[in-house]
PDB file of C-alpha atoms in Angstrom:
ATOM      1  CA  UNK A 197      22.896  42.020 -16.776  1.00 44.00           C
ATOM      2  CA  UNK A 198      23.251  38.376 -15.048  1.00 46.00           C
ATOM      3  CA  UNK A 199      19.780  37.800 -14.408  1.00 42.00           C
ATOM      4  CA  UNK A 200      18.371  37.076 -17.834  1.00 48.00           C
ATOM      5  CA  UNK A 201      20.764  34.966 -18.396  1.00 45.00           C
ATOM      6  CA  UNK A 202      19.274  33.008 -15.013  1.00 42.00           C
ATOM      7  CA  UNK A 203      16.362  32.933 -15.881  1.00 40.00           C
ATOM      8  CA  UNK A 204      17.359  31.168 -19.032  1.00 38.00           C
ATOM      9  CA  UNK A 205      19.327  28.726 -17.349  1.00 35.00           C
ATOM     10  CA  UNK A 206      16.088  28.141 -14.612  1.00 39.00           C
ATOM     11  CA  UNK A 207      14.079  27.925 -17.770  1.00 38.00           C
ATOM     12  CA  UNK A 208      16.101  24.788 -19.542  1.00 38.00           C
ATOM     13  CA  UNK A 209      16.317  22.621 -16.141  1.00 38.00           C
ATOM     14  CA  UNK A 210      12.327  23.133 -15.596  1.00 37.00           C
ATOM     15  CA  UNK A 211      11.373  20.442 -18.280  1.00 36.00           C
ATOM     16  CA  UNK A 212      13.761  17.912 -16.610  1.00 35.00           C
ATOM     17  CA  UNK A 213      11.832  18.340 -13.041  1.00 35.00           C
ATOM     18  CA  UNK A 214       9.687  15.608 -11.694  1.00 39.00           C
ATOM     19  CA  UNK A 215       7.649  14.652  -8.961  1.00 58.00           C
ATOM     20  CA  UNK A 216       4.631  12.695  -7.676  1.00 80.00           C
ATOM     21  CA  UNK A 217       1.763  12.523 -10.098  1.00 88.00           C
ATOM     22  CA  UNK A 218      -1.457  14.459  -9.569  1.00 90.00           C
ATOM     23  CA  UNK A 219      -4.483  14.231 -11.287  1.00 95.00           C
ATOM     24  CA  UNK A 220      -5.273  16.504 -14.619  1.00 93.00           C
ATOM     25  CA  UNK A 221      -8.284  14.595 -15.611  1.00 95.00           C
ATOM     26  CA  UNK A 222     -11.511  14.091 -14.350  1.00 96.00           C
ATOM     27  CA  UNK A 223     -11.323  17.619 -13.476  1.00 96.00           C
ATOM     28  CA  UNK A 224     -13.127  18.911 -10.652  1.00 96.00           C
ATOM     29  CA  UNK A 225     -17.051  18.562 -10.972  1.00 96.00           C
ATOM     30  CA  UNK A 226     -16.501  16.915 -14.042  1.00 96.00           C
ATOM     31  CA  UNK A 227     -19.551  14.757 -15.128  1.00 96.00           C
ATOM     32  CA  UNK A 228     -19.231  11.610 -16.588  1.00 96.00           C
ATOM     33  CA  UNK A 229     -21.186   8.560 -18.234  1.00 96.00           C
ATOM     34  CA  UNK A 230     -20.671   5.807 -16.585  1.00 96.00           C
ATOM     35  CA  UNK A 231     -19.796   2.283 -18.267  1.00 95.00           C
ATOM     36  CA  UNK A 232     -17.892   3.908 -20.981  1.00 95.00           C
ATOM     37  CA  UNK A 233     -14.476   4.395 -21.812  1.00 95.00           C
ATOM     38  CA  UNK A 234     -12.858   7.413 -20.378  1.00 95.00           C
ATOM     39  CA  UNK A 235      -9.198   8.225 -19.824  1.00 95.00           C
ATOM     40  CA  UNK A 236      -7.939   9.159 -16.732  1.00 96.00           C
ATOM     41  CA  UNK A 237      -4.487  11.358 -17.137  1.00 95.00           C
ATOM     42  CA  UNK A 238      -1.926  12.668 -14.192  1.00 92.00           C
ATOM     43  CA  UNK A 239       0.498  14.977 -14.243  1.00 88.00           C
ATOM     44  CA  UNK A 240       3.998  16.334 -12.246  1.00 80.00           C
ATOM     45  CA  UNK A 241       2.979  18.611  -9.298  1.00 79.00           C
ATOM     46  CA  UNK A 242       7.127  19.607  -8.582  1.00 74.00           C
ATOM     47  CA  UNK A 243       7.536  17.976  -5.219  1.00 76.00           C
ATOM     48  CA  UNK A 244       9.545  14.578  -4.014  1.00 72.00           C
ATOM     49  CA  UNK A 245       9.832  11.812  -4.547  1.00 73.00           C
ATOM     50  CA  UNK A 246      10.508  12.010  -8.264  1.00 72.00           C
ATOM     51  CA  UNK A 247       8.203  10.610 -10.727  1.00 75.00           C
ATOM     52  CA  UNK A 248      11.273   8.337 -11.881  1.00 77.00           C
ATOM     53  CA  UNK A 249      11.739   6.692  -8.801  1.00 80.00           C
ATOM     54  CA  UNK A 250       7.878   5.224  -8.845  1.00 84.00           C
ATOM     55  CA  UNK A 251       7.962   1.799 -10.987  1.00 81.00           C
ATOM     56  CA  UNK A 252       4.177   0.920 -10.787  1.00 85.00           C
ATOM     57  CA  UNK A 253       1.204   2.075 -10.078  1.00 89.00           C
ATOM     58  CA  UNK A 254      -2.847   0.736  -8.749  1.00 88.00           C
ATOM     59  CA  UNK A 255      -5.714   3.056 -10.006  1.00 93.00           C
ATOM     60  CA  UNK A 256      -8.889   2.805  -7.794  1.00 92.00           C
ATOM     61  CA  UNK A 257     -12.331   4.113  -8.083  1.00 95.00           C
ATOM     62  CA  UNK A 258     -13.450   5.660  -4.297  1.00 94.00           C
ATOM     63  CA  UNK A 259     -16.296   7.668  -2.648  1.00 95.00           C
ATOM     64  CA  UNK A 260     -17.152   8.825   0.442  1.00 94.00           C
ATOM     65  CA  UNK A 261     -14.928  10.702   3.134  1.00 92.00           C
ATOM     66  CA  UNK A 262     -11.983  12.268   2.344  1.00 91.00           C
ATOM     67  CA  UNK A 263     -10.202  11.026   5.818  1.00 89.00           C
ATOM     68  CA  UNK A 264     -11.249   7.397   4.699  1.00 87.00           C
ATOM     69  CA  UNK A 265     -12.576   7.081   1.568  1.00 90.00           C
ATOM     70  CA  UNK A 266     -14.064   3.540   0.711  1.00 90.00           C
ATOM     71  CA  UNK A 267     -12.889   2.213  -2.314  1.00 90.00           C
ATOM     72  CA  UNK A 268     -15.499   0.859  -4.644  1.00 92.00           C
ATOM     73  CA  UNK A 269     -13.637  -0.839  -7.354  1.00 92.00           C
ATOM     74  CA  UNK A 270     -10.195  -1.299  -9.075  1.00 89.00           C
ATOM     75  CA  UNK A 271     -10.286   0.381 -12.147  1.00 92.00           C
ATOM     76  CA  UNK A 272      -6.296  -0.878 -13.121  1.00 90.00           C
ATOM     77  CA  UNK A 273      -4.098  -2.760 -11.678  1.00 82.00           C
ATOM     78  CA  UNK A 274       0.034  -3.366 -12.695  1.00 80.00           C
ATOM     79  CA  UNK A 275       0.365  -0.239 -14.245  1.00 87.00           C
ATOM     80  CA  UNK A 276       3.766   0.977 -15.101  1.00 86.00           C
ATOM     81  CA  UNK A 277       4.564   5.034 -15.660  1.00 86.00           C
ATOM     82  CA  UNK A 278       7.051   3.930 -18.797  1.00 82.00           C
ATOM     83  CA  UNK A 279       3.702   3.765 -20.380  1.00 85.00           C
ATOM     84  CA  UNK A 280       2.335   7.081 -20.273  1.00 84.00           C
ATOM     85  CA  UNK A 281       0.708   9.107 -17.740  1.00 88.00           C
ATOM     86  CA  UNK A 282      -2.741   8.047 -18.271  1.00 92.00           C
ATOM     87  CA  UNK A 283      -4.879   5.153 -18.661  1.00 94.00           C
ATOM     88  CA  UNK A 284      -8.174   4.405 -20.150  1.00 94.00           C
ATOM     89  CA  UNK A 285     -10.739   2.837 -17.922  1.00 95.00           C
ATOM     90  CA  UNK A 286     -14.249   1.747 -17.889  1.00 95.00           C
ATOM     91  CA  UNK A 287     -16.171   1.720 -14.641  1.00 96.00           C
ATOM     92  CA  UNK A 288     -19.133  -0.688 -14.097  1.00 95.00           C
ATOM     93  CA  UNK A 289     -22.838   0.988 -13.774  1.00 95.00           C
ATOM     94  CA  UNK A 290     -23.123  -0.833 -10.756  1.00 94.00           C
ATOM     95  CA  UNK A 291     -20.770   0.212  -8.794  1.00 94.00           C
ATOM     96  CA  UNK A 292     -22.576   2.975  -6.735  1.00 95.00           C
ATOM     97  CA  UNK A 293     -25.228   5.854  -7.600  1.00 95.00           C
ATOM     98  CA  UNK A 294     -25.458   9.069  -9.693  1.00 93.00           C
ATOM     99  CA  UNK A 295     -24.840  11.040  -6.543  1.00 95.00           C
ATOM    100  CA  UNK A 296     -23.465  14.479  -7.640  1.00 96.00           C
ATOM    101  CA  UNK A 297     -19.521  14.956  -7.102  1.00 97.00           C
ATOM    102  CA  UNK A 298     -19.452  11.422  -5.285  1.00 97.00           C
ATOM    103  CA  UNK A 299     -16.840   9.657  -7.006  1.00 98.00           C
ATOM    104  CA  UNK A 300     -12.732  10.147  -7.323  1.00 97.00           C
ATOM    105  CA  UNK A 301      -9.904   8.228  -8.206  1.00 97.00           C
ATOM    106  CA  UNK A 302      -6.952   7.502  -6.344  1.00 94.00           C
ATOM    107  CA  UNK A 303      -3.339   6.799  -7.460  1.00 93.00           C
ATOM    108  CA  UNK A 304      -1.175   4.190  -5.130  1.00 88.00           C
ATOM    109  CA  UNK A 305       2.399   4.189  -6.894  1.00 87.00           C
ATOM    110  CA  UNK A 306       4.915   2.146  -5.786  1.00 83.00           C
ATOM    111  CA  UNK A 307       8.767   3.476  -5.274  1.00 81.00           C
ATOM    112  CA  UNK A 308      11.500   1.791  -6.380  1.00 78.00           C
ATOM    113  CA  UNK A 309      12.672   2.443  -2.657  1.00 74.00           C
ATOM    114  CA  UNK A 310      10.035   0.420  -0.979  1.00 74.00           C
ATOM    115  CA  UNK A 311       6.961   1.978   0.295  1.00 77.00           C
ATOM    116  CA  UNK A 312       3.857   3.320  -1.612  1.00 81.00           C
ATOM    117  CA  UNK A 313       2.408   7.154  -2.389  1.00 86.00           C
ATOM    118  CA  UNK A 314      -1.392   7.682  -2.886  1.00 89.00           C
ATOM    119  CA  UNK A 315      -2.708  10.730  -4.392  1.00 93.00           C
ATOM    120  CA  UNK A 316      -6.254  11.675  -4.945  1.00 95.00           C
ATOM    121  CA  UNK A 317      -8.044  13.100  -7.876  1.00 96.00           C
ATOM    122  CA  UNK A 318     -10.639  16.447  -7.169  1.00 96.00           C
ATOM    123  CA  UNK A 319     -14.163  14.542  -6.951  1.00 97.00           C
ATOM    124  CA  UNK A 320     -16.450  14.226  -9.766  1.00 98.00           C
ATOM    125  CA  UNK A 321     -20.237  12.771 -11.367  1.00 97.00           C
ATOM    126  CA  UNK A 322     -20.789   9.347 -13.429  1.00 97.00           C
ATOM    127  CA  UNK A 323     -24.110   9.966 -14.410  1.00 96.00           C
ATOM    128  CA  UNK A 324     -26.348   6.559 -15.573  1.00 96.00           C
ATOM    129  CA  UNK A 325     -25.115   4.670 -12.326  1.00 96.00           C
ATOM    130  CA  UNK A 326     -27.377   2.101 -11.299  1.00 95.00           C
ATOM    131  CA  UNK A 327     -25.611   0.812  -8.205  1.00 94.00           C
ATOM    132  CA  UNK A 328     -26.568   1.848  -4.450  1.00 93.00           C
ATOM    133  CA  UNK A 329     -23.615   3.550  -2.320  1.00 94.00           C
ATOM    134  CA  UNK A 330     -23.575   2.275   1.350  1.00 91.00           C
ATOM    135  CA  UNK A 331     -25.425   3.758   4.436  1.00 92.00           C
ATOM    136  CA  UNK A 332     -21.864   5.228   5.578  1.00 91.00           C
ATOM    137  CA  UNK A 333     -20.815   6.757   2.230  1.00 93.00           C
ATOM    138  CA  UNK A 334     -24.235   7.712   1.913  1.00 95.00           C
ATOM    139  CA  UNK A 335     -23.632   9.677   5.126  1.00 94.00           C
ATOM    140  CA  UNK A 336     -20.013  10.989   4.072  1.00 94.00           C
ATOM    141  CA  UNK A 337     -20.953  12.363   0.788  1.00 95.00           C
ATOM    142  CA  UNK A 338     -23.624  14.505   2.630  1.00 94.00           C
ATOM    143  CA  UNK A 339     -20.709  16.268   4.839  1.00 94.00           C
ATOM    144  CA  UNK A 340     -18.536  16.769   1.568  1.00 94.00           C
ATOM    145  CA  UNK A 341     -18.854  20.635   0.822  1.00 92.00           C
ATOM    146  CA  UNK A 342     -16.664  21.020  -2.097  1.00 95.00           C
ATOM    147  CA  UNK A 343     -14.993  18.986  -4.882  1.00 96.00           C
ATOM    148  CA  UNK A 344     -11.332  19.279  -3.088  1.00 95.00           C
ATOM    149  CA  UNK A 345      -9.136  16.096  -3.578  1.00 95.00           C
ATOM    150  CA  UNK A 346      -8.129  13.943   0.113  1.00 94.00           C
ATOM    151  CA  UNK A 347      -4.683  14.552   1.023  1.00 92.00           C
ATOM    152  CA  UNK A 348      -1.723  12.536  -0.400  1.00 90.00           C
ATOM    153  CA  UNK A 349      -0.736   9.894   1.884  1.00 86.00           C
ATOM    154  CA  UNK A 350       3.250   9.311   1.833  1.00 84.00           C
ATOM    155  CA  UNK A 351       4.551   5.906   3.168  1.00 80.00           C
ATOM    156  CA  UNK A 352       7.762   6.068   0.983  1.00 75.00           C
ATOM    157  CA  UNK A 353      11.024   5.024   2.404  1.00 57.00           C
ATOM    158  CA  UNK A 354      13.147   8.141   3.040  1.00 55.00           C
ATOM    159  CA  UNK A 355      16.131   8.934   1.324  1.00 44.00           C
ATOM    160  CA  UNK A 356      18.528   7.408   4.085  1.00 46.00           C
ATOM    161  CA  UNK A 357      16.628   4.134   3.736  1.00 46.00           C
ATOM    162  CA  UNK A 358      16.779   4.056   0.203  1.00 44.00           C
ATOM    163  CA  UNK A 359      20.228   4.037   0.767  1.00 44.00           C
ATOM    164  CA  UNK A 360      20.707   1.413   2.950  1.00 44.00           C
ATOM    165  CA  UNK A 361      17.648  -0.547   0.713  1.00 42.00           C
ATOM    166  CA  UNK A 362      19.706  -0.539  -2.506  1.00 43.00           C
ATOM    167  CA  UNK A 363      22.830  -1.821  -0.391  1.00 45.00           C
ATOM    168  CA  UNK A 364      20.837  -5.043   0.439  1.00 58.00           C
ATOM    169  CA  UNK A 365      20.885  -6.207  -3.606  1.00 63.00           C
ATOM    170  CA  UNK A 366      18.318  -8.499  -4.606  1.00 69.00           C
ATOM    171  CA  UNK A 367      16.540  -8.510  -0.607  1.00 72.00           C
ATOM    172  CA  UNK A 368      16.102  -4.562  -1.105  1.00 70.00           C
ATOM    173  CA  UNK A 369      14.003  -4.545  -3.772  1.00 73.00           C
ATOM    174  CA  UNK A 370       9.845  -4.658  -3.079  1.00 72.00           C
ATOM    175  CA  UNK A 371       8.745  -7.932  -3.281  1.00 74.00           C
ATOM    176  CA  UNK A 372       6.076  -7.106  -5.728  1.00 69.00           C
ATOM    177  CA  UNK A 373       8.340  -5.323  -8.295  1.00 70.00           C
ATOM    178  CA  UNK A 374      10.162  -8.609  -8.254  1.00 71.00           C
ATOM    179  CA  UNK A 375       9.815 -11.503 -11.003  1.00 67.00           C
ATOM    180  CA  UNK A 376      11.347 -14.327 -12.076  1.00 68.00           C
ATOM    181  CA  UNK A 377      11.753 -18.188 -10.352  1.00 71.00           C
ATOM    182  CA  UNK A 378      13.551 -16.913  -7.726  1.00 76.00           C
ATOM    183  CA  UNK A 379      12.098 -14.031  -5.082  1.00 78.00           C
ATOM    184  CA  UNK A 380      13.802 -12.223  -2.288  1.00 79.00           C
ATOM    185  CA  UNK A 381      12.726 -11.625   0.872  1.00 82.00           C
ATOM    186  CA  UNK A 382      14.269  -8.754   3.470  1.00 80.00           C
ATOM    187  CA  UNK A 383      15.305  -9.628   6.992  1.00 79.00           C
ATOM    188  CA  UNK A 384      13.044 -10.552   9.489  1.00 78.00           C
ATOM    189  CA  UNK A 385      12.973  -8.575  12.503  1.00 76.00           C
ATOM    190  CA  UNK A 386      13.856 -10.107  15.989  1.00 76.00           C
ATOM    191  CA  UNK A 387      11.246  -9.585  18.740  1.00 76.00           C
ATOM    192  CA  UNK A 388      12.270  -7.321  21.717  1.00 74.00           C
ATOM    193  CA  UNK A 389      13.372  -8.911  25.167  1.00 77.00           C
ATOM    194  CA  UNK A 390       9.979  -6.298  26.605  1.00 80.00           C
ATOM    195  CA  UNK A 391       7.365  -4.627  25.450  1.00 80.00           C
ATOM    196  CA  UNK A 392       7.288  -1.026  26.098  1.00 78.00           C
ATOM    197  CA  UNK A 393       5.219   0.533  23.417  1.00 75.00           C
ATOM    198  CA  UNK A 394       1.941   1.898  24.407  1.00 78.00           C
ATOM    199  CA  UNK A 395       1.322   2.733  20.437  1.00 74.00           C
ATOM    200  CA  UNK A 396       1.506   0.743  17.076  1.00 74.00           C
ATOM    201  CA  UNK A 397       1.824   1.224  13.808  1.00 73.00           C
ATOM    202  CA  UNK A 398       2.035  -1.172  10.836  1.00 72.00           C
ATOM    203  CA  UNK A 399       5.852  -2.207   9.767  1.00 67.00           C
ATOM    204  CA  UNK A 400       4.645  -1.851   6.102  1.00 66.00           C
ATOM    205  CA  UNK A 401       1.927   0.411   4.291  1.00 65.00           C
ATOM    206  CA  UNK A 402      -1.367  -0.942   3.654  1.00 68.00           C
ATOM    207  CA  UNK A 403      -1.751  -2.567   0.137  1.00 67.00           C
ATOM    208  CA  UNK A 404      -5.476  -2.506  -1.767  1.00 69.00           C
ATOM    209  CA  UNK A 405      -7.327  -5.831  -2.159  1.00 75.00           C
ATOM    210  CA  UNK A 406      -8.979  -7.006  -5.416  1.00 78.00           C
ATOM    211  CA  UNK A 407     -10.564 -10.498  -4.940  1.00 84.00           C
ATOM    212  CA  UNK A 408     -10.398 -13.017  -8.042  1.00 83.00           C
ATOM    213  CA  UNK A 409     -13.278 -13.270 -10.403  1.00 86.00           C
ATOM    214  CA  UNK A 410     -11.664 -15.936 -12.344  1.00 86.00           C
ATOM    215  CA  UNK A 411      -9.718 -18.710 -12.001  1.00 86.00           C
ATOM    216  CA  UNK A 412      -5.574 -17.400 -11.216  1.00 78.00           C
ATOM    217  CA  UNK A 413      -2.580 -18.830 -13.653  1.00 76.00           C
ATOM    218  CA  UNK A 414      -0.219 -20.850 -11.408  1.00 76.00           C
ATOM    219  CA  UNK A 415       2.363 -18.549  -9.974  1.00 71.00           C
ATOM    220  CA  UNK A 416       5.765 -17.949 -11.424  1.00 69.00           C
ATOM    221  CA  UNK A 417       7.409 -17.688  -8.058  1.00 69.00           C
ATOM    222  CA  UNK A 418       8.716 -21.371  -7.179  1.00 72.00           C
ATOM    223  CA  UNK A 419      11.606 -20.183  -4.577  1.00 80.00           C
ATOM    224  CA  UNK A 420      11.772 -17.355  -1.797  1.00 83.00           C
ATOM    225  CA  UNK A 421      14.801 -16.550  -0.108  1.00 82.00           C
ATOM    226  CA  UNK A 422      14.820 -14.573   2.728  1.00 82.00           C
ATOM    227  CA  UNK A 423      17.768 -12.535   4.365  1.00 78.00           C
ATOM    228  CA  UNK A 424      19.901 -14.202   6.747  1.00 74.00           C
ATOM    229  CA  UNK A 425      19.791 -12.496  10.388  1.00 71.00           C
ATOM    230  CA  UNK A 426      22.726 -10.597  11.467  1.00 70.00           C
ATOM    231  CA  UNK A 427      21.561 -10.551  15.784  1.00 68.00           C
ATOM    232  CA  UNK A 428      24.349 -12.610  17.513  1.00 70.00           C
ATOM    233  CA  UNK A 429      22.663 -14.786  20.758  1.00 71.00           C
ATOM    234  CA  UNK A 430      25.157 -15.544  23.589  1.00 76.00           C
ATOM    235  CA  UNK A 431      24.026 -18.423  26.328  1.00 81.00           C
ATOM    236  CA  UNK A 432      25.385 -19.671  29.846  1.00 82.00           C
ATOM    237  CA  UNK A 433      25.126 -22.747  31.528  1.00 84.00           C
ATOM    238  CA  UNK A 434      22.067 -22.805  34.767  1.00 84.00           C
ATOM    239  CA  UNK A 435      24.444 -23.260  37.617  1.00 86.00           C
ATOM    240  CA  UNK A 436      21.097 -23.590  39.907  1.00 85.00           C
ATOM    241  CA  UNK A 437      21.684 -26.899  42.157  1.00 84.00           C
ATOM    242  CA  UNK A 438      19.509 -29.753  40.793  1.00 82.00           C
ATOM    243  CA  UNK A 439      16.474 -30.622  43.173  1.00 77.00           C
ATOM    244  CA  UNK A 440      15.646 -34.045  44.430  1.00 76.00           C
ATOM    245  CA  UNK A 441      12.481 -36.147  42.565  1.00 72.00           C
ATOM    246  CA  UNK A 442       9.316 -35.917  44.723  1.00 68.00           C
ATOM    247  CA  UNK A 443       8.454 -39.045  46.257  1.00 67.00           C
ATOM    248  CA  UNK A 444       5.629 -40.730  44.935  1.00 65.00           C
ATOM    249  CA  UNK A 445       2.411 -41.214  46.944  1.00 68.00           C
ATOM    250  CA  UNK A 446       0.525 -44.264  47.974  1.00 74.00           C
ATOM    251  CA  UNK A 447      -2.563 -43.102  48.058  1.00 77.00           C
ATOM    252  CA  UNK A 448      -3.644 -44.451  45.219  1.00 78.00           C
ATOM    253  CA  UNK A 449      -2.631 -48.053  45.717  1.00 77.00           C
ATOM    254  CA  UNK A 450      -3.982 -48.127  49.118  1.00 78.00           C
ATOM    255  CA  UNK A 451      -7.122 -47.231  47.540  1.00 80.00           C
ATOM    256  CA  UNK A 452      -7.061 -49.995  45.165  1.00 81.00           C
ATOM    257  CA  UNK A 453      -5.828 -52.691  47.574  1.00 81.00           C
ATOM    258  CA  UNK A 454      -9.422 -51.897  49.273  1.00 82.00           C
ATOM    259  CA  UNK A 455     -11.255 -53.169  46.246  1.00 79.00           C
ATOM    260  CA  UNK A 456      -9.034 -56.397  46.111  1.00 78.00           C
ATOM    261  CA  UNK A 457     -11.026 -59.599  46.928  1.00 64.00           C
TER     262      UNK A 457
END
């Protein structure tokens, strides 16, 4: 006699679930023209981090291998989920060939938290593309098999760091979701006494590069503060004996004196 009324209570906390977006649109094999408008729409997909704590987002246009994919232009930039989930784009005829199911999109949000989550849409067509694709991507696309999205790649902070990141105020907040005169910049991080990793990895996640077509406005930023360090450094004084001054040789002047007339 319970469970119905379970169900109904699973039923009214669905709708308030959220999670990382994932692409509803280009669907998979979907064929497109290319330098038109289309609109380019995401959706929940019911696992973490929640779609509330991303503040921004980076569309991209990509081809090639799913394991690297080569991004081929930046279809938006600054985007914001308040907005919506979608956005309408136009991509350039130039930008690569007609290749069959060559082309997909991928989302880089940003969390509030710090870090950054890309997901993938399934791979698609722009037909009327006048552009040439690289030798590599040329050779990637021929190894694709099927019109399967590339894995998400996760580089947000974890929940424990979030933590400690929203204790730090104004220094815990990504420097990019920050505006105003004033920025704020986290703690540096003090260099080891010895090196003993055979193995590195990047302190931060990669971030995508769009070059300037254009001249820039001046930027807003005019001061950045960065977090005092909390190391202490202790010191003692070099009780080693001090050594006598070498005595200076001769040599030289007696080698002059021979050219004196």
């Amino acid at each position: 006699m319970h469970l119905p009324g379970a169900l109904v209570f699973l039923a009214t906390l669905a709708p308030l679930a959220s999670a990382i977006p994932v692409f509803s649109s280009p669907a998979a094999a979907a064929s497109l023209p290319g330098g038109t408008s289309m609109t380019v729409e995401w959706k929940d997909d019911g696992t973490a981090p929640a779609i509330a704590d991303l503040a921004s987002y980076q569309l991209f246009l990509y081809s090639g291998s799913g394991t690297a994919p080569t991004q081929l232009y930046a279809a938006a930039s600054n985007g914001v989920y308040t907005t919506g989930n979608s956005a309408t784009v136009t991509i350039p005829v130039g930008v690569g060939g007609s290749t069959t199911n060559a082309y997909f999109f991928g989302l880089m949000s940003t969390a509030t938290a710090g870090g950054t989550i890309t997901t993938y849409s399934s791979r698609f067509t722009l037909t009327g593309m006048t552009g040439t694709f690289p030798a590599a991507v040329i050779t990637a696309n021929a190894a694709v098999t099927d019109t399967s999205p590339p894995a998400t790649v996760n580089n947000v902070v974890d929940a424990g760091s979030a933590s400690s990141t929203h204790a730090d105020g104004n220094f815990g907040l990504a420097y990019t979701l920050q505006t105003g005169l004033t920025r704020y910049a986290p703690m540096q991080p003090v260099p080891p006494t010895a090196i003993t990793k055979t193995a590195t990895i990047p302190l931060n996640p990669t971030s995508a590069v769009q070059f300037a077509t254009t001249f820039l406005s001046n930027p807003s930023a005019v001061t950045t503060l960065t977090e005092s360090q909390t190391f202490s450094v202790s010191s003692r004084a070099n009780t080693a004996a001090t050594q006598s001054s070498p005595t200076p040789s001769n040599d030289m002047q007696r080698f002059l004196n021979r050219w004196k007339d």
